[in-house]
mmCIF file of C-alpha atoms and ligand atoms in Angstrom:
data_model
loop_
_atom_site.group_PDB
_atom_site.id
_atom_site.type_symbol
_atom_site.label_atom_id
_atom_site.label_comp_id
_atom_site.label_asym_id
_atom_site.label_seq_id
_atom_site.Cartn_x
_atom_site.Cartn_y
_atom_site.Cartn_z
ATOM 1 C CA MET U 1 -13.265 27.497 -3.099
ATOM 2 C CA LYS U 2 -11.164 24.496 -4.152
ATOM 3 C CA LYS U 3 -12.928 21.266 -5.263
ATOM 4 C CA ILE U 4 -11.967 17.883 -3.913
ATOM 5 C CA LYS U 5 -13.366 14.591 -4.687
ATOM 6 C CA ILE U 6 -13.914 12.181 -1.847
ATOM 7 C CA ILE U 7 -14.052 8.548 -2.642
ATOM 8 C CA THR U 8 -15.155 6.364 0.239
ATOM 9 C CA THR U 9 -14.391 2.551 0.493
ATOM 10 C CA GLY U 10 -15.365 1.706 4.048
ATOM 11 C CA GLY U 11 -13.259 0.931 7.054
ATOM 12 C CA THR U 12 -13.657 1.812 10.755
ATOM 13 C CA ILE U 13 -14.049 5.496 9.705
ATOM 14 C CA ALA U 14 -17.369 4.425 8.191
ATOM 15 C CA MET U 15 -18.458 1.981 10.891
ATOM 16 C CA GLY U 16 -20.620 2.186 13.955
ATOM 17 C CA LYS U 17 -21.703 -0.081 16.802
ATOM 18 C CA ASP U 18 -24.082 -2.947 16.180
ATOM 19 C CA GLN U 19 -26.546 -2.640 19.082
ATOM 20 C CA GLN U 20 -27.326 -6.333 19.085
ATOM 21 C CA THR U 21 -23.670 -7.884 19.013
ATOM 22 C CA GLY U 22 -21.782 -4.769 20.401
ATOM 23 C CA GLN U 23 -19.419 -5.272 17.593
ATOM 24 C CA ILE U 24 -18.233 -2.437 15.127
ATOM 25 C CA VAL U 25 -19.685 -2.994 11.647
ATOM 26 C CA PRO U 26 -19.956 -1.083 8.389
ATOM 27 C CA LYS U 27 -22.661 1.644 8.828
ATOM 28 C CA LEU U 28 -22.146 5.199 7.489
ATOM 29 C CA SER U 29 -22.470 5.897 3.888
ATOM 30 C CA GLY U 30 -20.223 8.533 2.468
ATOM 31 C CA LEU U 31 -22.822 11.178 2.837
ATOM 32 C CA ASP U 32 -23.217 10.145 6.638
ATOM 33 C CA LEU U 33 -19.519 10.392 6.980
ATOM 34 C CA LEU U 34 -19.530 14.068 5.725
ATOM 35 C CA LYS U 35 -22.333 14.758 8.134
ATOM 36 C CA GLN U 36 -20.189 13.822 11.038
ATOM 37 C CA VAL U 37 -17.861 16.722 10.369
ATOM 38 C CA PRO U 38 -19.697 19.900 9.159
ATOM 39 C CA GLN U 39 -16.499 21.666 9.153
ATOM 40 C CA LEU U 40 -15.208 19.823 6.025
ATOM 41 C CA THR U 41 -17.819 21.591 3.844
ATOM 42 C CA LYS U 42 -16.505 25.074 4.900
ATOM 43 C CA MET U 43 -13.007 24.003 3.813
ATOM 44 C CA ALA U 44 -13.452 22.996 0.097
ATOM 45 C CA ASP U 45 -16.258 22.148 -2.195
ATOM 46 C CA LEU U 46 -16.518 18.471 -1.781
ATOM 47 C CA GLU U 47 -17.849 15.956 -4.365
ATOM 48 C CA LEU U 48 -18.502 12.372 -3.098
ATOM 49 C CA VAL U 49 -18.385 9.079 -4.674
ATOM 50 C CA GLN U 50 -19.048 5.851 -2.584
ATOM 51 C CA TYR U 51 -17.024 3.253 -4.152
ATOM 52 C CA ALA U 52 -17.697 0.648 -1.463
ATOM 53 C CA ASN U 53 -18.539 0.369 2.216
ATOM 54 C CA LEU U 54 -16.253 -2.547 3.278
ATOM 55 C CA ASP U 55 -13.833 -3.660 5.924
ATOM 56 C CA SER U 56 -10.693 -3.335 4.077
ATOM 57 C CA SER U 57 -9.791 -7.014 4.648
ATOM 58 C CA GLN U 58 -12.635 -7.724 1.837
ATOM 59 C CA LEU U 59 -10.900 -5.611 -0.853
ATOM 60 C CA THR U 60 -9.213 -7.372 -3.787
ATOM 61 C CA ALA U 61 -6.355 -6.440 -6.073
ATOM 62 C CA PRO U 62 -8.775 -5.912 -9.040
ATOM 63 C CA MET U 63 -10.830 -3.714 -6.988
ATOM 64 C CA LEU U 64 -7.673 -1.531 -6.265
ATOM 65 C CA LEU U 65 -7.129 -1.122 -9.945
ATOM 66 C CA GLU U 66 -10.883 -0.205 -10.349
ATOM 67 C CA LEU U 67 -10.307 2.318 -7.680
ATOM 68 C CA ALA U 68 -7.202 3.741 -9.403
ATOM 69 C CA GLU U 69 -9.363 4.244 -12.629
ATOM 70 C CA LEU U 70 -11.869 6.291 -10.434
ATOM 71 C CA VAL U 71 -9.091 8.416 -8.994
ATOM 72 C CA GLU U 72 -7.545 9.018 -12.406
ATOM 73 C CA GLU U 73 -10.917 9.964 -13.743
ATOM 74 C CA ALA U 74 -11.221 12.458 -11.041
ATOM 75 C CA LEU U 75 -7.598 13.838 -11.517
ATOM 76 C CA LEU U 76 -8.345 14.379 -15.044
ATOM 77 C CA GLU U 77 -11.329 16.660 -14.314
ATOM 78 C CA GLU U 78 -9.970 20.137 -14.711
ATOM 79 C CA GLU U 79 -11.997 21.604 -11.959
ATOM 80 C CA ILE U 80 -10.866 18.931 -9.459
ATOM 81 C CA ASP U 81 -8.013 20.104 -7.156
ATOM 82 C CA GLY U 82 -7.341 16.812 -5.374
ATOM 83 C CA VAL U 83 -8.719 13.437 -4.335
ATOM 84 C CA LEU U 84 -9.359 12.080 -0.883
ATOM 85 C CA ILE U 85 -9.887 8.283 -0.357
ATOM 86 C CA THR U 86 -11.242 7.000 2.922
ATOM 87 C CA HIS U 87 -10.395 3.441 3.629
ATOM 88 C CA GLY U 88 -9.969 0.745 6.358
ATOM 89 C CA THR U 89 -6.671 0.962 8.035
ATOM 90 C CA ASP U 90 -5.630 -2.740 7.864
ATOM 91 C CA THR U 91 -4.886 -2.679 4.001
ATOM 92 C CA LEU U 92 -4.580 1.023 3.654
ATOM 93 C CA GLU U 93 -0.816 0.747 2.932
ATOM 94 C CA GLU U 94 -1.429 -1.695 -0.054
ATOM 95 C CA THR U 95 -3.967 0.556 -1.658
ATOM 96 C CA ALA U 96 -1.900 3.518 -1.086
ATOM 97 C CA TYR U 97 1.141 1.847 -2.766
ATOM 98 C CA LEU U 98 -0.785 0.295 -5.769
ATOM 99 C CA LEU U 99 -2.287 3.910 -6.520
ATOM 100 C CA ASP U 100 1.317 5.410 -6.138
ATOM 101 C CA LEU U 101 2.546 2.833 -8.793
ATOM 102 C CA VAL U 102 -0.209 3.270 -11.319
ATOM 103 C CA LEU U 103 -1.132 6.968 -11.244
ATOM 104 C CA ASP U 104 0.713 9.735 -12.817
ATOM 105 C CA ILE U 105 0.061 12.166 -10.086
ATOM 106 C CA LYS U 106 0.643 15.926 -9.959
ATOM 107 C CA LYS U 107 -2.615 16.968 -8.121
ATOM 108 C CA PRO U 108 -2.517 15.915 -4.411
ATOM 109 C CA VAL U 109 -3.976 12.403 -3.703
ATOM 110 C CA VAL U 110 -4.588 11.668 -0.102
ATOM 111 C CA ILE U 111 -5.858 8.385 1.638
ATOM 112 C CA THR U 112 -6.997 8.338 5.260
ATOM 113 C CA GLY U 113 -8.899 6.202 7.700
ATOM 114 C CA ALA U 114 -9.525 5.964 11.372
ATOM 115 C CA LEU U 115 -8.512 3.646 14.159
ATOM 116 C CA ARG U 116 -11.736 4.411 16.027
ATOM 117 C CA SER U 117 -15.473 4.734 14.636
ATOM 118 C CA PHE U 118 -17.353 8.000 15.207
ATOM 119 C CA SER U 119 -19.346 6.048 17.921
ATOM 120 C CA GLN U 120 -16.140 5.300 20.041
ATOM 121 C CA LEU U 121 -14.157 7.065 22.600
ATOM 122 C CA ASN U 122 -11.109 8.889 21.157
ATOM 123 C CA SER U 123 -12.727 8.810 17.725
ATOM 124 C CA ASP U 124 -10.079 10.002 15.228
ATOM 125 C CA GLY U 125 -12.161 10.050 12.085
ATOM 126 C CA ALA U 126 -13.071 13.890 12.379
ATOM 127 C CA ALA U 127 -9.335 15.038 12.773
ATOM 128 C CA ASN U 128 -7.961 12.695 10.094
ATOM 129 C CA LEU U 129 -10.503 14.018 7.617
ATOM 130 C CA VAL U 130 -9.998 17.642 8.394
ATOM 131 C CA GLN U 131 -6.169 17.199 8.280
ATOM 132 C CA SER U 132 -6.508 15.209 5.019
ATOM 133 C CA ILE U 133 -8.304 18.194 3.310
ATOM 134 C CA GLN U 134 -5.829 20.636 4.729
ATOM 135 C CA THR U 135 -3.052 18.482 3.161
ATOM 136 C CA ILE U 136 -4.862 18.538 -0.310
ATOM 137 C CA LEU U 137 -5.189 22.158 -0.133
ATOM 138 C CA ASN U 138 -1.624 22.871 0.604
ATOM 139 C CA PRO U 139 0.264 23.715 -2.552
ATOM 140 C CA GLN U 140 3.273 21.843 -1.407
ATOM 141 C CA SER U 141 1.294 18.482 -1.450
ATOM 142 C CA LYS U 142 1.493 18.404 -5.306
ATOM 143 C CA ASN U 143 3.855 16.095 -7.014
ATOM 144 C CA LYS U 144 4.429 13.875 -4.032
ATOM 145 C CA GLY U 145 2.556 10.704 -5.245
ATOM 146 C CA VAL U 146 -0.042 9.273 -2.821
ATOM 147 C CA LEU U 147 0.080 10.531 0.722
ATOM 148 C CA ALA U 148 -1.602 9.021 3.805
ATOM 149 C CA VAL U 149 -2.632 11.378 6.444
ATOM 150 C CA ILE U 150 -3.451 9.923 9.765
ATOM 151 C CA ASN U 151 -2.746 11.023 13.390
ATOM 152 C CA GLU U 152 -1.373 14.396 12.573
ATOM 153 C CA GLU U 153 1.253 12.688 10.235
ATOM 154 C CA ILE U 154 1.812 12.640 6.507
ATOM 155 C CA HIS U 155 3.356 9.450 5.147
ATOM 156 C CA ALA U 156 4.564 8.793 1.576
ATOM 157 C CA ALA U 157 2.827 5.571 0.135
ATOM 158 C CA ARG U 158 6.076 3.876 -0.743
ATOM 159 C CA PHE U 159 7.229 3.954 3.091
ATOM 160 C CA LEU U 160 3.907 3.441 4.859
ATOM 161 C CA SER U 161 3.202 0.385 7.137
ATOM 162 C CA LYS U 162 0.685 -0.246 9.692
ATOM 163 C CA MET U 163 2.807 -1.167 12.533
ATOM 164 C CA HIS U 164 0.248 -1.583 15.432
ATOM 165 C CA THR U 165 -2.987 -3.435 15.328
ATOM 166 C CA ASN U 166 -5.129 -0.701 16.941
ATOM 167 C CA ASN U 167 -3.125 2.256 18.405
ATOM 168 C CA LEU U 168 -4.070 5.721 17.227
ATOM 169 C CA ASN U 169 -0.347 6.141 16.228
ATOM 170 C CA ALA U 170 -0.595 2.850 14.142
ATOM 171 C CA PHE U 171 1.372 4.056 11.169
ATOM 172 C CA SER U 172 5.007 4.541 10.421
ATOM 173 C CA SER U 173 7.165 5.448 7.274
ATOM 174 C CA LEU U 174 9.706 2.780 7.517
ATOM 175 C CA ASN U 175 13.222 3.501 7.233
ATOM 176 C CA CYS U 176 12.722 7.337 6.985
ATOM 177 C CA GLY U 177 9.988 8.511 9.126
ATOM 178 C CA PRO U 178 6.782 10.687 7.915
ATOM 179 C CA ILE U 179 7.368 12.907 5.245
ATOM 180 C CA GLY U 180 5.368 15.624 6.938
ATOM 181 C CA THR U 181 3.589 16.526 10.034
ATOM 182 C CA ILE U 182 0.489 18.733 10.955
ATOM 183 C CA ASP U 183 -0.012 20.792 13.959
ATOM 184 C CA HIS U 184 -1.801 24.188 14.928
ATOM 185 C CA SER U 185 0.707 26.090 12.837
ATOM 186 C CA GLY U 186 0.036 24.079 9.596
ATOM 187 C CA ILE U 187 1.671 21.440 7.506
ATOM 188 C CA HIS U 188 5.455 20.818 7.728
ATOM 189 C CA TYR U 189 7.148 18.794 5.131
ATOM 190 C CA SER U 190 10.379 17.409 6.201
ATOM 191 C CA TYR U 191 12.130 15.895 2.959
ATOM 192 C CA ASP U 192 11.517 15.751 -0.791
ATOM 193 C CA LEU U 193 10.796 12.341 -2.750
ATOM 194 C CA PRO U 194 12.132 11.325 -6.086
ATOM 195 C CA ALA U 195 9.336 10.678 -8.378
ATOM 196 C CA GLN U 196 7.852 7.250 -8.340
ATOM 197 C CA ILE U 197 8.147 4.939 -11.425
ATOM 198 C CA THR U 198 4.778 4.615 -13.131
ATOM 199 C CA ILE U 199 3.265 1.423 -14.452
ATOM 200 C CA HIS U 200 0.273 1.593 -16.681
ATOM 201 C CA PRO U 201 -1.344 -1.829 -16.465
ATOM 202 C CA GLU U 202 -4.496 -3.123 -18.126
ATOM 203 C CA GLU U 203 -4.781 -6.001 -15.647
ATOM 204 C CA LEU U 204 -2.832 -7.615 -12.805
ATOM 205 C CA GLU U 205 -1.850 -11.223 -12.145
ATOM 206 C CA GLU U 206 -3.361 -12.320 -8.964
ATOM 207 C CA ARG U 207 -1.589 -15.694 -8.622
ATOM 208 C CA VAL U 208 1.364 -14.283 -6.688
ATOM 209 C CA GLU U 209 1.910 -15.706 -3.243
ATOM 210 C CA ILE U 210 3.817 -14.458 -0.160
ATOM 211 C CA ILE U 211 5.826 -17.156 1.925
ATOM 212 C CA LYS U 212 7.389 -16.108 5.276
ATOM 213 C CA LEU U 213 10.362 -18.199 6.222
ATOM 214 C CA ALA U 214 11.283 -19.252 9.843
ATOM 215 C CA ILE U 215 13.850 -21.378 11.305
ATOM 216 C CA GLY U 216 13.726 -24.634 9.881
ATOM 217 C CA SER U 217 11.528 -23.812 6.895
ATOM 218 C CA ASP U 218 11.809 -26.306 3.914
ATOM 219 C CA ASP U 219 10.353 -25.907 0.403
ATOM 220 C CA ARG U 220 7.068 -27.479 0.837
ATOM 221 C CA LEU U 221 4.963 -24.263 0.662
ATOM 222 C CA ILE U 222 6.987 -23.235 -2.348
ATOM 223 C CA GLN U 223 6.302 -26.592 -4.021
ATOM 224 C CA ALA U 224 2.505 -26.358 -3.146
ATOM 225 C CA ALA U 225 2.452 -22.874 -4.574
ATOM 226 C CA LEU U 226 3.752 -23.915 -7.699
ATOM 227 C CA ASP U 227 1.583 -27.019 -7.901
ATOM 228 C CA TYR U 228 -1.211 -24.454 -7.662
ATOM 229 C CA ASP U 229 -0.145 -22.500 -10.822
ATOM 230 C CA CYS U 230 1.362 -19.681 -8.859
ATOM 231 C CA GLN U 231 2.891 -17.179 -11.558
ATOM 232 C CA GLY U 232 5.195 -15.307 -8.910
ATOM 233 C CA LEU U 233 6.549 -15.673 -5.450
ATOM 234 C CA VAL U 234 7.541 -13.358 -2.831
ATOM 235 C CA LEU U 235 9.618 -14.677 0.044
ATOM 236 C CA GLU U 236 10.042 -12.988 3.390
ATOM 237 C CA ALA U 237 13.527 -14.117 3.966
ATOM 238 C CA PHE U 238 15.966 -13.658 6.951
ATOM 239 C CA GLY U 239 17.800 -10.376 7.568
ATOM 240 C CA LEU U 240 19.568 -9.224 4.361
ATOM 241 C CA GLY U 241 17.898 -11.890 2.224
ATOM 242 C CA THR U 242 19.411 -15.092 3.385
ATOM 243 C CA LEU U 243 17.643 -18.325 3.019
ATOM 244 C CA PRO U 244 17.628 -21.658 4.514
ATOM 245 C CA GLU U 245 19.302 -24.330 2.310
ATOM 246 C CA LYS U 246 16.361 -26.679 2.409
ATOM 247 C CA ILE U 247 14.191 -24.340 0.227
ATOM 248 C CA ILE U 248 16.687 -24.471 -2.654
ATOM 249 C CA PRO U 249 15.033 -27.316 -4.555
ATOM 250 C CA GLY U 250 11.776 -25.347 -4.638
ATOM 251 C CA LEU U 251 13.497 -22.348 -5.987
ATOM 252 C CA THR U 252 15.372 -24.346 -8.519
ATOM 253 C CA ARG U 253 11.983 -25.629 -9.727
ATOM 254 C CA ALA U 254 10.516 -22.020 -9.880
ATOM 255 C CA LYS U 255 13.436 -20.891 -11.963
ATOM 256 C CA LYS U 256 12.842 -24.011 -14.283
ATOM 257 C CA GLU U 257 9.249 -23.078 -14.625
ATOM 258 C CA GLY U 258 10.034 -19.288 -15.343
ATOM 259 C CA VAL U 259 8.278 -18.250 -12.106
ATOM 260 C CA PRO U 260 9.804 -14.907 -10.569
ATOM 261 C CA VAL U 261 10.890 -15.121 -7.011
ATOM 262 C CA VAL U 262 11.221 -11.831 -5.326
ATOM 263 C CA ILE U 263 13.150 -11.573 -1.900
ATOM 264 C CA THR U 264 12.142 -9.272 0.818
ATOM 265 C CA SER U 265 12.864 -9.375 4.527
ATOM 266 C CA ARG U 266 11.257 -10.376 7.697
ATOM 267 C CA SER U 267 13.071 -7.468 9.289
ATOM 268 C CA TYR U 268 10.901 -4.234 9.183
ATOM 269 C CA GLU U 269 13.623 -1.902 8.192
ATOM 270 C CA GLY U 270 16.843 -1.891 5.801
ATOM 271 C CA ARG U 271 17.250 -3.425 2.498
ATOM 272 C CA VAL U 272 17.890 -6.963 1.160
ATOM 273 C CA TYR U 273 20.954 -7.729 -1.002
ATOM 274 C CA ASN U 274 23.569 -10.398 -1.538
ATOM 275 C CA LEU U 275 26.389 -10.333 1.046
ATOM 276 C CA TYR U 276 26.713 -13.436 2.962
ATOM 277 C CA GLY U 277 28.693 -16.441 1.378
ATOM 278 C CA ALA U 278 28.189 -19.154 3.886
ATOM 279 C CA SER U 279 26.364 -22.350 2.967
ATOM 280 C CA GLY U 280 22.640 -21.762 2.860
ATOM 281 C CA GLY U 281 23.324 -18.129 2.520
ATOM 282 C CA ASN U 282 23.534 -16.188 -0.735
ATOM 283 C CA ALA U 283 26.556 -17.829 -2.270
ATOM 284 C CA ASP U 284 24.440 -20.921 -3.027
ATOM 285 C CA ILE U 285 21.475 -19.048 -4.389
ATOM 286 C CA ARG U 286 23.321 -16.834 -6.887
ATOM 287 C CA ASP U 287 22.316 -19.049 -9.754
ATOM 288 C CA LEU U 288 18.570 -18.913 -8.998
ATOM 289 C CA ASP U 289 17.879 -15.525 -10.589
ATOM 290 C CA LEU U 290 16.312 -14.241 -7.437
ATOM 291 C CA ILE U 291 15.068 -10.681 -7.452
ATOM 292 C CA PHE U 292 15.982 -8.495 -4.563
ATOM 293 C CA ALA U 293 13.234 -5.904 -3.517
ATOM 294 C CA GLY U 294 15.399 -3.352 -1.822
ATOM 295 C CA SER U 295 13.500 -2.163 1.256
ATOM 296 C CA LEU U 296 9.983 -2.947 0.024
ATOM 297 C CA THR U 297 7.854 -4.909 2.415
ATOM 298 C CA SER U 298 6.545 -8.310 0.998
ATOM 299 C CA THR U 299 2.966 -7.045 0.541
ATOM 300 C CA LYS U 300 4.210 -4.134 -1.494
ATOM 301 C CA ALA U 301 6.784 -6.245 -3.444
ATOM 302 C CA ARG U 302 3.743 -8.740 -4.276
ATOM 303 C CA LEU U 303 1.613 -5.744 -5.542
ATOM 304 C CA LEU U 304 4.513 -4.659 -7.701
ATOM 305 C CA LEU U 305 5.044 -8.148 -9.148
ATOM 306 C CA MET U 306 1.252 -8.474 -9.767
ATOM 307 C CA LEU U 307 1.377 -5.445 -11.940
ATOM 308 C CA LEU U 308 4.431 -6.273 -13.730
ATOM 309 C CA LEU U 309 3.259 -9.803 -14.528
ATOM 310 C CA GLY U 310 -0.037 -8.287 -15.624
ATOM 311 C CA LYS U 311 1.995 -6.484 -18.246
ATOM 312 C CA ASN U 312 3.539 -9.714 -19.372
ATOM 313 C CA LEU U 313 7.062 -8.546 -18.818
ATOM 314 C CA SER U 314 10.197 -10.666 -18.999
ATOM 315 C CA GLN U 315 12.183 -11.601 -15.789
ATOM 316 C CA THR U 316 15.038 -9.341 -17.024
ATOM 317 C CA LYS U 317 12.582 -6.245 -17.270
ATOM 318 C CA ILE U 318 10.841 -7.257 -13.963
ATOM 319 C CA ARG U 319 14.334 -7.221 -12.294
ATOM 320 C CA GLU U 320 14.970 -3.796 -13.763
ATOM 321 C CA TYR U 321 11.798 -2.366 -12.423
ATOM 322 C CA TYR U 322 12.914 -3.404 -8.857
ATOM 323 C CA LEU U 323 16.276 -1.981 -9.366
ATOM 324 C CA LYS U 324 14.698 1.430 -10.447
ATOM 325 C CA LEU U 325 12.251 1.523 -7.549
ATOM 326 C CA LYS U 326 12.363 4.566 -5.545
ATOM 327 C CA SER U 327 11.850 2.950 -2.008
HETATM 328 N N1 LIG E 401 -10.600 -4.041 9.784
HETATM 329 C C1 LIG E 401 -11.059 -2.831 9.449
HETATM 330 C C2 LIG E 401 -10.658 -2.359 8.169
HETATM 331 O O1 LIG E 401 -9.417 -2.242 7.869
HETATM 332 C C3 LIG E 401 -10.810 -1.890 10.446
HETATM 333 C C4 LIG E 401 -9.602 -1.391 10.631
HETATM 334 C C5 LIG E 401 -9.521 0.069 10.541
HETATM 335 O O2 LIG E 401 -10.098 0.776 9.548
HETATM 336 O O3 LIG E 401 -8.989 0.781 11.442
HETATM 337 O O4 LIG E 401 -11.383 -1.814 7.329
#
């Protein structure tokens, strides 16, 4: 029997109803979780580690690095064939992406969660857990980086986004669709992935902010972030990456102070790059040393910047990483 380590962190999959308030709260320990789905222990030899039992809104970036260390230790154990992480769905894509960036992964690593607790109608925890183990046991799941298994789909960490607040079909792989699907006949992968670049950080820089732009935005939030010692900025700009003219003084200051500014888009799909030359468009911002983040969402671009700043890299090197990204 194959051996799989399960690392639990919390989320709806480990929640239940509070009888007094009627709300859904953290309840199940890692062990309780396994007891909900006895079938799992027939599929593989499971070893359990409870990292936390938290709503995923409470996780922090340093905790993700700690989690990555746990996963790495597990992967280094010869007898372990793969790792499954259970997680709240709200920030699952961030954890998946950070793990994908920092782990040099050959064995399958899967992250899953649930949109319904075991005490709710249409509970999806059991199916997601069973299908996650099925995915880990499939030889084709090796060398694919971190995979998220949820609602009969397999998503590569680099493309994964939670697109719906609470639907069972909440996750999508932006730009390309799921890398695989799961049905009664088994697991079916649809495309191959180039290997992810790997970053080996000792620590990460937490002082990196995301600012979303809207019609009429000026640079006040940028100035405020710089006043508060922000070390890196990620902007959610318009479309291909255009910016309103009024934010240029803030960006000029960021350049002067050596604070890297990464551009992502408010649009969900597609890439950002320099195309438009109109006033307030990219012609005016060419001298600002902005870093374009390809098709990365702002939350993923932020995690990458946190890791790169944690390594004390120059802006030139940081820019190279974004260019090399397989996203
Ligand atoms: N807010 C919770 C979390 O992310 C529940 C969302 C979920 O797990 O579906 O942990």
